[in-house]
Amino acid sequence: GENVEQHPSTLSVQEGDSAVIKCTYSDSASNYFPWYKQELGKGPQLIIDIRSNVGEKKDQRIAVTLNKTAKHFSLHITETQPEDSAVYFCAASTGANSKLTFGKGITLSVRP
Amino acid sequence: GAGVSQSPSNKVTEKGKDVELRCDPISGHTALYWYRQSLGQGLEFLIYFQGNSAPDKSGLPSDRFSAERTGGSVSTLTIQRTQQEDSAVYLCASSWGQGRSYGYTFGSGTRLTVV
């Protein structure tokens, strides 16, 4: 089955700097790659996703890039703010009728 | 409803007791998922419903765990004879399913503590 790995487990950046979080996946059939943000005491919230037919997608300060050949995808957050501090999960699936396989998450801390 | 609703938000139970966790998905979402999140860990898949049927229940850890979904809406996850290792946050998510957006909407979870 699919295996999604996320490294490192923690990341600390200065407010205003950029943050990049990387994930790798194992199943070449995976074609959908979402990113979730989880704040303390809440469920994960979808922040951006990408499908395998595109290489990059942007939404204001966040972007996701996908390299299908290398089987890795990354989340880019620019101009980080303290409210970006949270746990971020990447995930992968092979389509609408299959489950998402999640990475273990990365704790992002944005220092004021 | 506007979001995925889970109840109870917190549950403390004694080892050996049975518990039921409820999930009320977004109206119209045909797909429903249960995940488990242990402290400091990622999200572990338990079971997936499409309508009332469960095409993938491969993540259920043992036969003490079962789930059902009725009317293509509310789902209940039941854990029998709870053990301390069952302590975790149980998350439910729903999505439109096939042909629509794949993105999940998660509930806030039920924090289960087995003492």
Short mmCIF file of C-alpha atoms in Angstrom, two decimals:
data_model
loop_
_atom_site.label_atom_id
_atom_site.label_comp_id
_atom_site.label_asym_id
_atom_site.label_seq_id
_atom_site.Cartn_x
_atom_site.Cartn_y
_atom_site.Cartn_z
CA GLY A 1 0.00 0.00 0.00
CA GLU A 2 0.86 3.66 -0.09
CA ASN A 3 3.48 5.04 2.28
CA VAL A 4 3.79 8.79 2.81
CA GLU A 5 6.79 10.18 4.63
CA GLN A 6 7.24 13.66 5.95
CA HIS A 7 10.48 15.14 7.21
CA PRO A 8 11.51 16.80 9.44
CA SER A 9 9.04 16.47 12.30
CA THR A 10 9.47 20.07 13.40
CA LEU A 11 10.32 23.33 11.65
CA SER A 12 10.88 26.75 13.16
CA VAL A 13 11.05 29.92 11.08
CA GLN A 14 11.15 33.64 11.73
CA GLU A 15 8.01 35.60 10.99
CA GLY A 16 8.13 36.86 7.42
CA ASP A 17 10.42 34.09 6.21
CA SER A 18 9.32 31.28 3.92
CA ALA A 19 8.70 27.71 5.04
CA VAL A 20 8.96 24.62 2.86
CA ILE A 21 7.65 21.23 3.94
CA LYS A 22 8.43 18.16 1.87
CA CYS A 23 6.74 14.79 1.53
CA THR A 24 7.51 11.65 -0.43
CA TYR A 25 5.12 8.93 -1.48
CA SER A 26 5.63 5.39 -2.67
CA ASP A 27 2.68 4.45 -4.87
CA SER A 28 3.13 5.67 -8.45
CA ALA A 29 -0.65 5.28 -8.93
CA SER A 30 -1.35 8.08 -6.45
CA ASN A 31 -2.84 11.07 -8.22
CA TYR A 32 -4.22 13.35 -5.53
CA PHE A 33 -2.11 15.18 -2.94
CA PRO A 34 -3.75 17.40 -0.33
CA TRP A 35 -2.24 19.33 2.55
CA TYR A 36 -4.01 19.77 5.87
CA LYS A 37 -3.42 22.17 8.73
CA GLN A 38 -4.34 21.11 12.25
CA GLU A 39 -4.59 23.56 15.10
CA LEU A 40 -4.69 22.46 18.72
CA GLY A 41 -7.95 20.77 19.65
CA LYS A 42 -9.35 20.89 16.13
CA GLY A 43 -9.66 18.52 13.24
CA PRO A 44 -7.36 18.86 10.23
CA GLN A 45 -8.42 21.49 7.70
CA LEU A 46 -7.73 21.23 3.98
CA ILE A 47 -5.60 24.19 2.88
CA ILE A 48 -4.55 23.25 -0.64
CA ASP A 49 -4.46 20.23 -2.89
CA ILE A 50 -2.98 19.22 -6.22
CA ARG A 51 -3.73 16.56 -8.77
CA SER A 52 -1.14 14.69 -10.77
CA ASN A 53 -1.96 16.44 -14.03
CA VAL A 54 -0.42 19.71 -12.81
CA GLY A 55 2.98 20.53 -11.38
CA GLU A 56 2.17 23.54 -9.23
CA LYS A 57 -0.78 25.28 -7.64
CA LYS A 58 -0.91 28.56 -5.74
CA ASP A 59 -3.40 30.14 -3.39
CA GLN A 60 -2.29 33.49 -1.97
CA ARG A 61 0.66 32.79 0.37
CA ILE A 62 0.66 29.03 -0.06
CA ALA A 63 1.69 26.86 -2.97
CA VAL A 64 2.18 23.19 -3.61
CA THR A 65 4.56 21.63 -6.10
CA LEU A 66 4.56 18.05 -7.35
CA ASN A 67 7.36 16.03 -8.90
CA LYS A 68 5.82 12.80 -10.14
CA THR A 69 9.09 11.38 -11.38
CA ALA A 70 10.74 11.71 -7.99
CA LYS A 71 7.47 11.01 -6.16
CA HIS A 72 7.65 13.98 -3.89
CA PHE A 73 5.55 17.07 -3.28
CA SER A 74 6.12 20.17 -1.22
CA LEU A 75 4.15 22.86 0.56
CA HIS A 76 5.51 26.39 0.34
CA ILE A 77 4.34 29.13 2.70
CA THR A 78 5.62 32.64 2.03
CA GLU A 79 5.61 35.63 4.39
CA THR A 80 4.90 33.39 7.36
CA GLN A 81 2.81 34.74 10.21
CA PRO A 82 2.40 33.51 13.81
CA GLU A 83 -1.05 32.17 12.94
CA ASP A 84 0.60 29.79 10.49
CA SER A 85 1.94 27.89 13.52
CA ALA A 86 0.25 24.50 13.50
CA VAL A 87 0.76 20.87 12.54
CA TYR A 88 0.77 20.28 8.79
CA PHE A 89 -0.06 16.93 7.25
CA CYS A 90 0.52 15.81 3.69
CA ALA A 91 -1.47 12.97 2.18
CA ALA A 92 -1.86 10.95 -1.00
CA SER A 93 -4.55 8.85 -2.62
CA THR A 94 -5.24 7.08 -5.88
CA GLY A 95 -8.63 8.67 -6.43
CA ALA A 96 -12.05 9.51 -5.17
CA ASN A 97 -12.93 6.02 -4.00
CA SER A 98 -9.73 5.37 -2.11
CA LYS A 99 -8.59 6.50 1.28
CA LEU A 100 -6.06 9.20 1.96
CA THR A 101 -2.76 8.00 3.42
CA PHE A 102 -1.27 10.67 5.67
CA GLY A 103 2.25 11.51 6.67
CA LYS A 104 3.04 11.80 10.38
CA GLY A 105 2.84 15.58 10.34
CA ILE A 106 5.24 18.44 10.90
CA THR A 107 4.94 21.03 13.64
CA LEU A 108 5.60 24.47 12.19
CA SER A 109 6.48 27.24 14.64
CA VAL A 110 6.63 30.83 13.42
CA ARG A 111 8.66 33.01 15.79
CA PRO A 112 7.37 36.60 16.11
CA GLY B 1 -25.21 20.79 8.63
CA ALA B 2 -22.51 23.28 7.86
CA GLY B 3 -19.71 20.99 8.98
CA VAL B 4 -18.95 17.48 10.16
CA SER B 5 -20.26 16.99 13.66
CA GLN B 6 -18.86 14.43 16.08
CA SER B 7 -20.13 13.43 19.48
CA PRO B 8 -19.20 13.22 22.21
CA SER B 9 -16.22 15.55 22.03
CA ASN B 10 -14.64 13.79 25.00
CA LYS B 11 -15.24 10.34 26.42
CA VAL B 12 -13.62 8.73 29.43
CA THR B 13 -14.40 5.06 29.89
CA GLU B 14 -13.24 2.20 32.01
CA LYS B 15 -11.20 -0.59 30.51
CA GLY B 16 -13.49 -3.35 29.28
CA LYS B 17 -16.51 -1.14 28.61
CA ASP B 18 -18.03 -0.59 25.17
CA VAL B 19 -18.18 2.88 23.59
CA GLU B 20 -20.03 4.38 20.64
CA LEU B 21 -18.76 7.38 18.74
CA ARG B 22 -21.04 9.27 16.41
CA CYS B 23 -20.36 11.18 13.21
CA ASP B 24 -22.84 13.37 11.35
CA PRO B 25 -21.34 14.26 7.94
CA ILE B 26 -22.00 17.24 5.71
CA SER B 27 -25.37 16.89 4.02
CA GLY B 28 -24.98 15.36 0.56
CA HIS B 29 -21.50 13.95 1.14
CA THR B 30 -21.61 10.33 0.06
CA ALA B 31 -18.19 9.31 1.32
CA LEU B 32 -17.39 9.04 5.03
CA TYR B 33 -14.09 8.10 6.67
CA TRP B 34 -12.94 7.25 10.19
CA TYR B 35 -9.36 7.90 11.26
CA ARG B 36 -7.56 7.54 14.57
CA GLN B 37 -4.92 9.95 15.81
CA SER B 38 -2.75 8.90 18.72
CA LEU B 39 -0.74 11.45 20.69
CA GLY B 40 1.92 12.98 18.48
CA GLN B 41 1.14 10.60 15.65
CA GLY B 42 -0.29 10.91 12.19
CA LEU B 43 -3.75 9.92 11.07
CA GLU B 44 -4.36 6.18 10.95
CA PHE B 45 -7.11 5.07 8.54
CA LEU B 46 -9.82 2.87 10.03
CA ILE B 47 -12.73 2.50 7.60
CA TYR B 48 -14.33 4.14 4.55
CA PHE B 49 -18.03 4.27 3.66
CA GLN B 50 -19.52 5.01 0.26
CA GLY B 51 -23.20 5.43 0.97
CA ASN B 52 -24.10 2.76 3.50
CA SER B 53 -21.54 0.20 2.37
CA ALA B 54 -17.94 -0.08 3.52
CA PRO B 55 -15.71 -0.99 0.56
CA ASP B 56 -12.57 -0.57 2.66
CA LYS B 57 -12.44 -1.57 6.30
CA SER B 58 -8.82 -2.65 6.16
CA GLY B 59 -7.72 -0.27 8.92
CA LEU B 60 -9.89 -1.61 11.72
CA PRO B 61 -7.29 -2.81 14.25
CA SER B 62 -9.23 -5.78 15.63
CA ASP B 63 -12.65 -7.38 15.71
CA ARG B 64 -13.44 -5.22 18.75
CA PHE B 65 -13.89 -2.33 16.31
CA SER B 66 -16.95 -2.03 14.08
CA ALA B 67 -18.76 0.75 12.27
CA GLU B 68 -22.01 1.27 10.49
CA ARG B 69 -23.65 3.98 8.49
CA THR B 70 -27.38 4.35 8.04
CA GLY B 71 -29.43 6.34 5.55
CA GLY B 72 -26.25 7.38 3.80
CA SER B 73 -25.71 9.86 6.61
CA VAL B 74 -24.86 9.30 10.27
CA SER B 75 -22.14 6.81 11.15
CA THR B 76 -21.35 5.11 14.43
CA LEU B 77 -17.98 3.65 15.37
CA THR B 78 -18.24 1.08 18.15
CA ILE B 79 -15.34 -0.18 20.23
CA GLN B 80 -16.10 -3.21 22.38
CA ARG B 81 -14.18 -4.21 25.50
CA THR B 82 -12.03 -1.09 25.34
CA GLN B 83 -8.32 -1.33 26.10
CA GLN B 84 -5.90 1.39 27.17
CA GLU B 85 -4.23 1.32 23.77
CA ASP B 86 -7.55 2.44 22.26
CA SER B 87 -7.03 5.86 23.83
CA ALA B 88 -6.76 8.36 20.98
CA VAL B 89 -8.64 11.04 19.10
CA TYR B 90 -11.09 9.50 16.66
CA LEU B 91 -11.67 11.70 13.63
CA CYS B 92 -14.46 11.48 11.10
CA ALA B 93 -14.35 13.08 7.67
CA SER B 94 -16.72 13.29 4.74
CA SER B 95 -16.42 14.17 1.07
CA TRP B 96 -18.47 14.27 -2.10
CA GLY B 97 -16.90 11.05 -3.32
CA GLN B 98 -16.61 9.94 -6.91
CA GLY B 99 -16.86 12.55 -9.62
CA ARG B 100 -16.63 15.50 -7.29
CA SER B 101 -13.97 17.11 -5.15
CA TYR B 102 -11.81 14.61 -3.34
CA GLY B 103 -11.13 16.90 -0.41
CA TYR B 104 -12.13 15.71 3.03
CA THR B 105 -13.83 17.86 5.63
CA PHE B 106 -12.93 16.67 9.11
CA GLY B 107 -14.88 16.95 12.31
CA SER B 108 -13.20 18.08 15.53
CA GLY B 109 -12.92 14.52 16.75
CA THR B 110 -13.81 12.52 19.83
CA ARG B 111 -11.04 12.26 22.40
CA LEU B 112 -11.32 8.80 23.94
CA THR B 113 -9.53 8.03 27.18
CA VAL B 114 -9.60 4.48 28.54
CA VAL B 115 -8.70 4.27 32.23
#
